[in-house]
């Protein structure tokens, strides 16, 4: 990675770091910044793909990949959206860890844009975390969906 790409990454994330009260990196070549939002949510800002900012939120709550009640809603949320860039959720098959990420061109991000992207990803990741912590209703206890017949 050339120095100008690292500088571009640092320039784009600087307003977000300042907003969070964090000092700028002393290493101008640094392409990864990890932010511990709270005890259960970590967000990483990555500049390793030239010309792009990748933002990833990782949750400590594990998802049982055999539990369709949890897995299907998480993965079906990856549909098309009018928001740019889309937020993509994934569950690691081997560990069950859930990640939510987005990728956007650095050229499309100004100060307001990088803050808005971070806030949007953080809000979505927090909502998923809270949902994963809730107990699921028993399958027989749920209300039938509109048009669904209960046998």
C-alpha atoms as a printed R data frame, in Angstrom:
    type eleno elety resid chain resno       x       y      z
1   ATOM     1    CA   UNK     A     1   0.000   0.000  0.000
2   ATOM     2    CA   UNK     A     2   1.445   3.348 -0.918
3   ATOM     3    CA   UNK     A     3   1.731   6.244  1.496
4   ATOM     4    CA   UNK     A     4  -0.926   8.333 -0.262
5   ATOM     5    CA   UNK     A     5  -3.576   5.608  0.222
6   ATOM     6    CA   UNK     A     6  -2.766   5.378  3.930
7   ATOM     7    CA   UNK     A     7  -2.906   9.173  4.209
8   ATOM     8    CA   UNK     A     8  -6.284   9.241  2.437
9   ATOM     9    CA   UNK     A     9  -7.623   6.625  4.894
10  ATOM    10    CA   UNK     A    10  -6.289   8.609  7.882
11  ATOM    11    CA   UNK     A    11  -7.793  11.850  6.516
12  ATOM    12    CA   UNK     A    12 -11.241  10.257  6.119
13  ATOM    13    CA   UNK     A    13 -11.401   8.737  9.620
14  ATOM    14    CA   UNK     A    14  -9.858  11.737 11.439
15  ATOM    15    CA   UNK     A    15 -13.221  13.535 12.076
16  ATOM    16    CA   UNK     A    16 -14.749  10.369 13.514
17  ATOM    17    CA   UNK     A    17 -11.797   9.798 15.829
18  ATOM    18    CA   UNK     A    18 -11.939  13.434 16.941
19  ATOM    19    CA   UNK     A    19 -15.674  13.127 17.623
20  ATOM    20    CA   UNK     A    20 -14.966  10.103 19.818
21  ATOM    21    CA   UNK     A    21 -12.188  11.925 21.671
22  ATOM    22    CA   UNK     A    22  -9.444   9.710 20.282
23  ATOM    23    CA   UNK     A    23  -5.991  10.890 19.327
24  ATOM    24    CA   UNK     A    24  -4.805  10.500 15.769
25  ATOM    25    CA   UNK     A    25  -2.503   7.607 15.025
26  ATOM    26    CA   UNK     A    26   1.180   8.407 15.283
27  ATOM    27    CA   UNK     A    27   1.780   5.916 12.492
28  ATOM    28    CA   UNK     A    28   0.719   7.526  9.197
29  ATOM    29    CA   UNK     A    29   0.816   4.080  7.533
30  ATOM    30    CA   UNK     A    30  -1.692   2.571  9.956
31  ATOM    31    CA   UNK     A    31  -4.616   1.013  8.084
32  ATOM    32    CA   UNK     A    32  -6.622  -0.474 10.965
33  ATOM    33    CA   UNK     A    33  -8.273   1.321 13.868
34  ATOM    34    CA   UNK     A    34 -10.207  -0.743 16.409
35  ATOM    35    CA   UNK     A    35 -12.763   0.977 18.630
36  ATOM    36    CA   UNK     A    36 -14.180  -0.730 21.719
37  ATOM    37    CA   UNK     A    37 -17.639   0.870 21.833
38  ATOM    38    CA   UNK     A    38 -18.632  -0.963 25.013
39  ATOM    39    CA   UNK     A    39 -17.952  -4.316 26.682
40  ATOM    40    CA   UNK     A    40 -19.887  -6.156 24.007
41  ATOM    41    CA   UNK     A    41 -19.313  -4.261 20.778
42  ATOM    42    CA   UNK     A    42 -16.124  -3.685 18.812
43  ATOM    43    CA   UNK     A    43 -15.952  -1.702 15.578
44  ATOM    44    CA   UNK     A    44 -12.950  -1.778 13.259
45  ATOM    45    CA   UNK     A    45 -12.152   0.801 10.584
46  ATOM    46    CA   UNK     A    46 -10.055  -0.754  7.828
47  ATOM    47    CA   UNK     A    47  -8.187   0.970  5.029
48  ATOM    48    CA   UNK     A    48  -6.438  -2.087  3.604
49  ATOM    49    CA   UNK     A    49  -8.437  -2.039  0.348
50  ATOM    50    CA   UNK     A    50  -7.056   0.863 -1.701
51  ATOM    51    CA   UNK     A    51  -9.667   3.576 -2.176
52  ATOM    52    CA   UNK     A    52 -12.190   2.073  0.268
53  ATOM    53    CA   UNK     A    53 -13.179   2.288  3.907
54  ATOM    54    CA   UNK     A    54 -14.423  -0.968  5.418
55  ATOM    55    CA   UNK     A    55 -16.268  -0.703  8.734
56  ATOM    56    CA   UNK     A    56 -16.917  -3.935 10.665
57  ATOM    57    CA   UNK     A    57 -18.818  -4.459 13.917
58  ATOM    58    CA   UNK     A    58 -18.254  -7.761 15.697
59  ATOM    59    CA   UNK     A    59 -20.599  -9.064 18.359
60  ATOM    60    CA   UNK     A    60 -19.603 -11.461 21.153
61  ATOM    61    CA   UNK     A    61 -23.005 -13.172 21.144
62  ATOM    62    CA   UNK     A    62 -22.779 -16.456 19.290
63  ATOM    63    CA   UNK     A    63 -25.344 -17.585 16.741
64  ATOM    64    CA   UNK     A    64 -26.132 -21.286 16.545
65  ATOM    65    CA   UNK     A    65 -25.855 -21.984 12.822
66  ATOM    66    CA   UNK     A    66 -28.400 -24.782 13.251
67  ATOM    67    CA   UNK     A    67 -31.005 -22.468 14.808
68  ATOM    68    CA   UNK     A    68 -33.225 -21.321 11.942
69  ATOM    69    CA   UNK     A    69 -35.200 -18.987 14.251
70  ATOM    70    CA   UNK     A    70 -32.048 -16.900 14.737
71  ATOM    71    CA   UNK     A    71 -30.143 -17.524 11.543
72  ATOM    72    CA   UNK     A    72 -32.839 -16.901  8.933
73  ATOM    73    CA   UNK     A    73 -33.840 -13.394 10.129
74  ATOM    74    CA   UNK     A    74 -30.171 -12.386 10.318
75  ATOM    75    CA   UNK     A    75 -29.341 -13.566  6.827
76  ATOM    76    CA   UNK     A    76 -32.605 -12.421  5.238
77  ATOM    77    CA   UNK     A    77 -31.799  -8.881  6.384
78  ATOM    78    CA   UNK     A    78 -29.050  -8.898  3.731
79  ATOM    79    CA   UNK     A    79 -31.592  -8.082  1.022
80  ATOM    80    CA   UNK     A    80 -31.364  -5.055 -1.178
81  ATOM    81    CA   UNK     A    81 -31.737  -1.702  0.537
82  ATOM    82    CA   UNK     A    82 -32.153   1.869 -0.585
83  ATOM    83    CA   UNK     A    83 -29.388   2.926  1.799
84  ATOM    84    CA   UNK     A    84 -25.853   3.214  0.511
85  ATOM    85    CA   UNK     A    85 -23.678   1.425  1.261
86  ATOM    86    CA   UNK     A    86 -25.620  -1.687  2.236
87  ATOM    87    CA   UNK     A    87 -24.872  -3.247  5.618
88  ATOM    88    CA   UNK     A    88 -23.992  -6.918  5.246
89  ATOM    89    CA   UNK     A    89 -24.325  -9.396  8.096
90  ATOM    90    CA   UNK     A    90 -22.484 -12.679  8.260
91  ATOM    91    CA   UNK     A    91 -22.141 -15.561 10.680
92  ATOM    92    CA   UNK     A    92 -18.852 -17.444 10.780
93  ATOM    93    CA   UNK     A    93 -19.787 -21.098 10.349
94  ATOM    94    CA   UNK     A    94 -17.002 -22.428 12.568
95  ATOM    95    CA   UNK     A    95 -17.374 -20.033 15.509
96  ATOM    96    CA   UNK     A    96 -20.940 -18.698 15.265
97  ATOM    97    CA   UNK     A    97 -19.687 -15.105 15.604
98  ATOM    98    CA   UNK     A    98 -21.810 -12.448 13.916
99  ATOM    99    CA   UNK     A    99 -20.276  -9.533 12.026
100 ATOM   100    CA   UNK     A   100 -21.943  -6.591 10.348
101 ATOM   101    CA   UNK     A   101 -19.940  -4.658  7.790
102 ATOM   102    CA   UNK     A   102 -20.062  -2.029  5.073
103 ATOM   103    CA   UNK     A   103 -17.635  -0.905  2.388
104 ATOM   104    CA   UNK     A   104 -17.635   2.550  0.807
105 ATOM   105    CA   UNK     A   105 -15.329   4.455 -1.512
106 ATOM   106    CA   UNK     A   106 -13.164   6.950  0.341
107 ATOM   107    CA   UNK     A   107 -13.917   9.516 -2.380
108 ATOM   108    CA   UNK     A   108 -17.622   9.363 -1.411
109 ATOM   109    CA   UNK     A   109 -16.978  10.112  2.252
110 ATOM   110    CA   UNK     A   110 -16.741  13.564  3.727
111 ATOM   111    CA   UNK     A   111 -16.793  14.346  7.458
112 ATOM   112    CA   UNK     A   112 -20.573  13.992  7.740
113 ATOM   113    CA   UNK     A   113 -20.559  10.847  5.597
114 ATOM   114    CA   UNK     A   114 -18.039   8.899  7.659
115 ATOM   115    CA   UNK     A   115 -19.830   9.823 10.896
116 ATOM   116    CA   UNK     A   116 -23.207   8.854  9.406
117 ATOM   117    CA   UNK     A   117 -21.837   5.510  8.176
118 ATOM   118    CA   UNK     A   118 -20.336   4.742 11.588
119 ATOM   119    CA   UNK     A   119 -23.535   5.758 13.413
120 ATOM   120    CA   UNK     A   120 -25.691   3.676 11.056
121 ATOM   121    CA   UNK     A   121 -23.524   0.583 11.460
122 ATOM   122    CA   UNK     A   122 -23.351   1.072 15.226
123 ATOM   123    CA   UNK     A   123 -27.147   1.418 15.537
124 ATOM   124    CA   UNK     A   124 -27.747  -1.692 13.425
125 ATOM   125    CA   UNK     A   125 -25.137  -3.738 15.306
126 ATOM   126    CA   UNK     A   126 -26.590  -2.640 18.657
127 ATOM   127    CA   UNK     A   127 -30.077  -3.660 17.520
128 ATOM   128    CA   UNK     A   128 -28.822  -7.094 16.413
129 ATOM   129    CA   UNK     A   129 -26.940  -7.524 19.702
130 ATOM   130    CA   UNK     A   130 -30.065  -6.685 21.708
131 ATOM   131    CA   UNK     A   131 -32.175  -9.049 19.578
132 ATOM   132    CA   UNK     A   132 -29.664 -11.883 20.044
133 ATOM   133    CA   UNK     A   133 -29.870 -11.402 23.814
134 ATOM   134    CA   UNK     A   134 -33.665 -11.724 23.869
135 ATOM   135    CA   UNK     A   135 -35.151 -15.162 24.427
136 ATOM   136    CA   UNK     A   136 -37.025 -16.431 21.413
137 ATOM   137    CA   UNK     A   137 -40.693 -17.332 21.822
138 ATOM   138    CA   UNK     A   138 -41.549 -20.995 21.707
139 ATOM   139    CA   UNK     A   139 -42.501 -21.960 18.134
140 ATOM   140    CA   UNK     A   140 -46.072 -22.847 19.167
141 ATOM   141    CA   UNK     A   141 -46.482 -19.629 21.177
142 ATOM   142    CA   UNK     A   142 -46.001 -17.202 18.305
143 ATOM   143    CA   UNK     A   143 -48.888 -15.526 16.582
144 ATOM   144    CA   UNK     A   144 -49.648 -16.722 13.051
145 ATOM   145    CA   UNK     A   145 -48.376 -14.470 10.294
146 ATOM   146    CA   UNK     A   146 -50.890 -12.595  8.155
147 ATOM   147    CA   UNK     A   147 -52.547 -15.175  5.950
148 ATOM   148    CA   UNK     A   148 -50.894 -18.076  7.766
149 ATOM   149    CA   UNK     A   149 -53.144 -20.855  8.979
150 ATOM   150    CA   UNK     A   150 -52.604 -22.429 12.350
151 ATOM   151    CA   UNK     A   151 -53.257 -26.165 12.343
